[in-house]
Amino acid sequence: MATMEDHVARWFDVQSVPLSHTFPPENRPGKLPFPTCSAIPIINLSNPERLDTIQKIIEAGRNFGFFQVINHGVSESVSTEALNVLKELFNMQDEEISRDAHKNGWAHMGSTSYAIDGIHLWRDNIKHLCHPLEKCVQHWPQMPTRYREVMATYVQEMRRLSFRILEIISEGLGLEKGYFEEISQVQFLSGSNYPACPDPSVTLGVLKHFDHSLITILFQGNVEGLQVLHDDKWIGVGVVPNAFVVNIGTQLEIMSNGKLRSAEHRAVTNSEEDRLSIATFINPSPNCIIEPAKVLINESNPPLYDSFLYNDFIVSSKAFGPLTELVQTKD
């Protein structure tokens, strides 16, 4: 029977989960099937009643830390092409991918190159910086040849969408117009491939974690796999056609003085289909002071968090893994 060791370069035709990818019982995702939650809000950004949209986003950020947006103005073809070119990249040989990553300065973490406490995640992953776009794109994958063009279009759309959502959040919190846009200077992209797994109950695509962003925007294609911890239970985020999943990052939780919350989440695998996803992260500038917005602070609402320099946080926590050094040097 084929095992992972027989397929170091690619995941195809793997028929059993090796010990190197088997998590201990206390960290396993649990019994199948994984539940999907219908309560996570799906918000129509084209709703003519702006106050209603603002209220729904603020409530979703407070209660779940997650929501989905539809009618967001991003063409479905843009997202589909981004997933397609990502699939082409992951279909390349590991040696080709690693050679490109080393040459151009982006991060690749394959099935046997990235481990947590000795256990490997069930995914292939790439990461690269996206802002300022005209400089960063020169360090993106050169193969497939259309990657840079396709993903640049996608990144520009995500940046516009993120500022639109942040402006709604700013208004909902009572902050001045453009409050978040002025400090949001760094963006990076994480593309992941979660191959079909012989036994999803013992593997994880991504460990539970918080995003240390302002917001993160995820396109999860047609296959479920994202789970959110809500009321001490893991719930699945369903796939909605041409929707984007938005989650509140820890930095926005701090700046909102706890009015919005960041939720733990993870990625699980399935036995039927490969899953591709693209996450884009909107982060504060490294030289930004992270603290509760002053307008939200008064005698009855004291600050719940201490102030700190975002760059110090990046360095001390290694928040972005292989990208930490690059992120801290960008402004």
Coordinates of C-alpha atoms in Angstrom, one line a residue:
M1 CA 0.0 0.0 0.0
A2 CA 1.4 3.4 -1.0
T3 CA 2.4 5.8 1.8
M4 CA 3.5 9.4 2.0
E5 CA 7.2 8.2 1.9
D6 CA 6.6 6.8 -1.5
H7 CA 5.3 10.1 -2.8
V8 CA 7.7 12.7 -1.4
A9 CA 7.4 15.0 -4.4
R10 CA 3.6 15.0 -4.8
W11 CA 0.5 13.9 -2.9
F12 CA -1.1 11.9 -5.7
D13 CA -2.3 8.3 -5.1
V14 CA -1.5 8.4 -1.4
Q15 CA -3.6 5.6 0.2
S16 CA -2.8 5.8 3.9
V17 CA -1.8 8.5 6.4
P18 CA 1.8 8.1 7.6
L19 CA 2.8 8.7 11.2
S20 CA 4.6 11.9 10.2
H21 CA 1.1 13.4 9.4
T22 CA -0.9 11.7 12.1
F23 CA -1.8 14.1 15.0
P24 CA -2.0 12.8 18.6
P25 CA -5.6 12.0 19.8
E26 CA -5.9 15.3 21.7
N27 CA -5.2 17.4 18.6
R28 CA -7.2 15.4 16.1
P29 CA -10.2 17.2 14.5
G30 CA -12.7 14.5 15.7
K31 CA -15.4 12.4 14.3
L32 CA -16.8 12.6 10.7
P33 CA -18.7 14.3 9.2
F34 CA -17.7 17.8 10.4
P35 CA -20.8 20.0 11.1
T36 CA -21.5 23.0 8.9
C37 CA -22.9 26.1 10.6
S38 CA -25.8 28.0 8.9
A39 CA -25.7 30.8 11.5
I40 CA -22.5 32.6 10.4
P41 CA -24.0 35.7 8.7
I42 CA -24.0 36.1 4.9
I43 CA -24.0 39.8 4.2
N44 CA -25.1 41.5 0.9
L45 CA -22.7 44.4 0.3
S46 CA -25.0 45.8 -2.4
N47 CA -27.8 46.2 0.2
P48 CA -29.1 49.8 -0.4
E49 CA -29.8 50.1 3.3
R50 CA -26.3 50.9 4.4
L51 CA -27.1 51.2 8.1
D52 CA -28.5 47.7 8.0
T53 CA -25.2 46.4 6.4
I54 CA -23.1 48.2 9.0
Q55 CA -25.2 46.8 11.8
K56 CA -24.9 43.2 10.5
I57 CA -21.2 43.4 10.0
I58 CA -20.6 44.8 13.5
E59 CA -22.9 42.2 15.0
A60 CA -21.1 39.4 13.1
G61 CA -17.8 40.7 14.2
R62 CA -18.9 40.8 17.8
N63 CA -20.7 37.4 17.9
F64 CA -18.7 35.2 15.5
G65 CA -15.5 37.1 14.4
F66 CA -16.5 35.8 11.0
F67 CA -19.0 36.6 8.2
Q68 CA -19.3 36.1 4.5
V69 CA -19.9 38.8 1.9
I70 CA -21.8 38.4 -1.4
N71 CA -22.6 41.0 -4.2
H72 CA -19.2 42.5 -3.4
G73 CA -18.3 43.7 -6.9
V74 CA -15.5 41.2 -7.6
S75 CA -16.0 39.3 -10.8
E76 CA -16.3 35.6 -10.3
S77 CA -13.9 35.1 -13.2
V78 CA -11.2 36.9 -11.2
S79 CA -11.5 34.5 -8.3
T80 CA -11.8 31.4 -10.5
E81 CA -8.7 32.3 -12.5
A82 CA -6.7 32.9 -9.3
L83 CA -7.6 29.4 -8.1
N84 CA -6.9 27.9 -11.5
V85 CA -3.4 29.4 -11.6
L86 CA -2.7 28.3 -8.0
K87 CA -3.7 24.8 -9.0
E88 CA -1.3 24.9 -11.9
L89 CA 1.5 25.9 -9.5
F90 CA 0.8 23.1 -7.1
N91 CA 0.7 20.6 -9.9
M92 CA 4.4 21.4 -10.6
Q93 CA 7.1 19.2 -9.1
D94 CA 8.2 20.2 -5.7
E95 CA 11.7 20.8 -7.0
E96 CA 10.5 23.3 -9.5
I97 CA 8.4 25.1 -6.9
S98 CA 11.2 25.2 -4.3
R99 CA 13.7 26.4 -7.0
D100 CA 11.4 29.3 -8.0
A101 CA 10.7 30.2 -4.3
H102 CA 14.5 30.3 -3.5
K103 CA 15.2 32.4 -6.6
N104 CA 12.5 35.0 -6.2
G105 CA 12.2 35.2 -2.4
W106 CA 8.7 33.9 -1.7
A107 CA 7.9 31.1 0.8
H108 CA 6.9 27.5 0.0
M109 CA 6.0 24.9 2.6
G110 CA 5.4 21.5 1.1
S111 CA 4.0 18.3 2.5
T112 CA 7.3 17.2 4.0
S113 CA 9.0 20.5 4.8
Y114 CA 6.8 22.1 7.5
A115 CA 6.0 20.5 10.8
I116 CA 4.4 21.4 14.1
D117 CA 5.8 19.5 17.1
G118 CA 7.1 17.0 14.7
I119 CA 3.8 16.4 12.9
H120 CA 3.3 17.7 9.3
L121 CA 0.2 19.6 8.1
W122 CA -1.8 18.0 5.3
R123 CA -1.2 20.8 2.9
D124 CA 1.0 22.5 0.4
N125 CA 1.3 26.3 0.9
I126 CA 2.9 29.4 -0.6
K127 CA 3.1 32.9 0.9
H128 CA 4.3 36.2 -0.6
L129 CA 4.0 39.9 0.1
C130 CA 1.6 41.9 -2.0
H131 CA 2.1 45.5 -1.0
P132 CA 3.4 47.7 -2.6
L133 CA 2.2 45.6 -5.5
E134 CA 4.6 47.1 -8.2
K135 CA 7.6 46.1 -6.1
C136 CA 6.4 42.8 -4.6
V137 CA 5.1 41.3 -7.9
Q138 CA 8.7 41.1 -9.1
H139 CA 9.3 38.5 -6.4
W140 CA 6.3 36.3 -7.0
P141 CA 6.5 32.9 -8.7
Q142 CA 7.6 33.0 -12.3
M143 CA 5.9 29.7 -13.0
P144 CA 3.2 29.3 -14.2
T145 CA 4.0 32.1 -16.6
R146 CA 0.6 33.8 -16.1
Y147 CA 0.8 33.6 -12.3
R148 CA 1.9 37.2 -11.7
E149 CA -0.7 38.7 -14.1
V150 CA -3.6 36.7 -12.8
M151 CA -2.7 37.1 -9.1
A152 CA -2.0 40.8 -9.4
T153 CA -5.6 41.3 -10.6
Y154 CA -6.9 39.2 -7.8
V155 CA -4.8 41.1 -5.2
Q156 CA -5.9 44.5 -6.4
E157 CA -9.6 43.4 -6.1
M158 CA -9.0 42.1 -2.6
R159 CA -7.3 45.3 -1.6
R160 CA -10.3 47.3 -2.8
L161 CA -12.7 45.0 -1.1
S162 CA -10.8 45.0 2.2
F163 CA -10.8 48.8 2.3
R164 CA -14.5 48.8 1.6
I165 CA -15.2 46.4 4.4
L166 CA -12.9 48.3 6.8
E167 CA -14.6 51.6 6.0
I168 CA -18.0 50.0 6.9
I169 CA -16.4 48.7 10.2
S170 CA -14.9 52.1 10.9
E171 CA -18.3 53.8 10.4
G172 CA -20.0 51.1 12.6
L173 CA -17.5 51.8 15.4
G174 CA -17.8 55.5 15.2
L175 CA -14.3 56.1 13.9
E176 CA -13.3 58.8 11.4
K177 CA -13.5 58.2 7.7
G178 CA -10.4 56.4 6.4
Y179 CA -9.2 55.5 9.9
F180 CA -8.0 52.0 8.9
E181 CA -6.9 52.8 5.3
E182 CA -4.3 55.2 6.6
I183 CA -2.6 52.5 8.7
S184 CA -3.1 49.5 6.5
Q185 CA 0.2 49.3 4.6
V186 CA 1.1 45.6 4.4
Q187 CA -0.7 42.8 2.7
F188 CA 0.3 39.3 2.0
L189 CA -1.2 36.3 0.3
S190 CA -1.3 32.7 1.4
G191 CA -2.4 30.0 -1.2
S192 CA -3.0 26.5 0.1
N193 CA -3.7 23.1 -1.4
Y194 CA -5.3 20.5 0.8
P195 CA -5.2 17.2 -1.0
A196 CA -7.9 14.6 -0.5
C197 CA -6.9 12.6 2.6
P198 CA -7.4 8.9 3.3
D199 CA -8.4 9.6 6.9
P200 CA -9.4 13.3 7.7
S201 CA -10.1 12.4 11.3
V202 CA -6.4 12.2 12.2
T203 CA -5.0 15.0 10.1
L204 CA -5.2 18.8 10.0
G205 CA -4.7 21.2 7.1
V206 CA -4.0 24.1 9.5
L207 CA -3.7 24.1 13.3
K208 CA -6.1 26.2 15.3
H209 CA -4.9 29.8 15.4
F210 CA -5.8 33.5 15.4
D211 CA -5.0 35.8 12.5
H212 CA -2.8 38.7 13.6
S213 CA -4.2 41.0 10.9
L214 CA -6.8 43.7 10.8
I215 CA -9.0 41.5 8.6
T216 CA -8.4 38.4 6.5
I217 CA -10.3 37.7 3.3
L218 CA -10.6 34.1 2.2
F219 CA -11.8 32.6 -1.0
Q220 CA -12.4 28.9 -0.3
G221 CA -13.6 27.8 -3.8
N222 CA -16.1 25.0 -3.9
V223 CA -14.9 22.7 -1.1
E224 CA -15.5 23.2 2.6
G225 CA -12.7 22.9 5.1
L226 CA -12.6 26.1 7.3
Q227 CA -13.8 25.6 10.8
V228 CA -14.4 28.3 13.5
L229 CA -14.4 27.8 17.3
H230 CA -17.8 29.2 18.5
D231 CA -19.2 28.6 22.0
D232 CA -16.4 26.0 22.6
K233 CA -17.5 24.0 19.5
W234 CA -15.9 23.7 16.1
I235 CA -18.3 24.6 13.3
G236 CA -17.8 24.5 9.6
V237 CA -18.1 27.6 7.4
G238 CA -20.2 26.6 4.4
V239 CA -19.3 27.3 0.8
V240 CA -21.4 30.1 -0.7
P241 CA -21.0 30.6 -4.5
N242 CA -18.8 33.6 -5.3
A243 CA -18.6 34.6 -1.7
F244 CA -15.7 35.7 0.4
V245 CA -15.2 34.7 4.0
V246 CA -14.0 37.7 6.2
N247 CA -12.6 37.3 9.7
I248 CA -11.6 39.8 12.3
G249 CA -7.9 39.8 13.2
T250 CA -6.4 40.3 16.6
Q251 CA -5.2 43.8 15.7
L252 CA -8.7 44.9 14.9
E253 CA -10.0 43.4 18.1
I254 CA -7.5 45.5 20.0
M255 CA -8.2 48.7 18.1
S256 CA -12.0 48.2 18.6
N257 CA -11.3 47.8 22.4
G258 CA -13.0 44.4 22.3
K259 CA -16.1 45.5 20.5
L260 CA -15.1 43.1 17.7
R261 CA -13.5 39.8 18.4
S262 CA -11.0 37.5 16.7
A263 CA -12.0 33.9 16.6
E264 CA -9.8 30.8 16.6
H265 CA -10.1 28.8 13.4
R266 CA -8.5 25.9 11.6
A267 CA -8.6 23.9 8.3
V268 CA -9.6 20.3 8.1
T269 CA -9.3 17.9 5.2
N270 CA -11.7 15.6 3.4
S271 CA -11.5 12.2 1.8
E272 CA -13.3 13.1 -1.5
E273 CA -11.8 16.2 -3.0
D274 CA -8.7 18.4 -3.1
R275 CA -9.4 21.8 -1.6
L276 CA -7.7 25.1 -2.8
S277 CA -8.0 28.3 -0.9
I278 CA -6.6 31.8 -1.1
A279 CA -6.3 34.1 1.9
T280 CA -5.2 37.7 1.8
F281 CA -4.2 39.5 5.0
I282 CA -4.6 43.2 5.6
N283 CA -2.2 44.2 8.3
P284 CA -1.1 47.4 10.0
S285 CA 2.1 49.1 8.9
P286 CA 5.1 47.8 10.9
N287 CA 5.6 51.2 12.5
C288 CA 2.0 51.5 13.6
I289 CA 1.2 51.8 17.3
I290 CA -1.5 49.2 18.0
E291 CA -3.9 50.4 20.7
P292 CA -7.6 50.9 21.3
A293 CA -8.9 53.8 19.3
K294 CA -9.0 56.8 21.5
V295 CA -12.5 57.8 20.5
L296 CA -13.7 54.5 22.0
I297 CA -12.1 55.1 25.4
N298 CA -13.7 56.9 28.3
E299 CA -14.3 56.5 32.0
S300 CA -16.9 53.9 31.6
N301 CA -15.0 52.1 28.8
P302 CA -11.3 52.0 29.9
P303 CA -8.7 50.4 27.5
L304 CA -8.7 46.6 27.6
Y305 CA -5.3 46.3 25.9
D306 CA -1.9 47.8 26.3
S307 CA -0.2 49.7 23.4
F308 CA 2.6 48.2 21.4
L309 CA 4.5 48.7 18.2
Y310 CA 3.3 46.3 15.5
N311 CA 6.8 45.6 14.3
D312 CA 7.8 44.5 17.8
F313 CA 4.9 42.1 17.8
I314 CA 5.9 40.7 14.4
V315 CA 9.5 40.1 15.6
S316 CA 8.6 38.7 19.0
S317 CA 5.8 36.4 17.9
K318 CA 7.1 35.5 14.5
A319 CA 3.5 36.0 13.5
F320 CA 4.0 35.3 9.8
G321 CA 6.4 32.4 9.9
P322 CA 8.9 32.6 6.9
L323 CA 7.6 36.0 6.0
T324 CA 8.4 37.6 9.4
E325 CA 11.7 39.1 8.3
L326 CA 10.3 40.4 5.0
V327 CA 7.2 41.9 6.6
Q328 CA 9.1 43.8 9.3
T329 CA 11.3 45.5 6.6
K330 CA 8.5 46.7 4.5
D331 CA 6.8 50.0 5.1

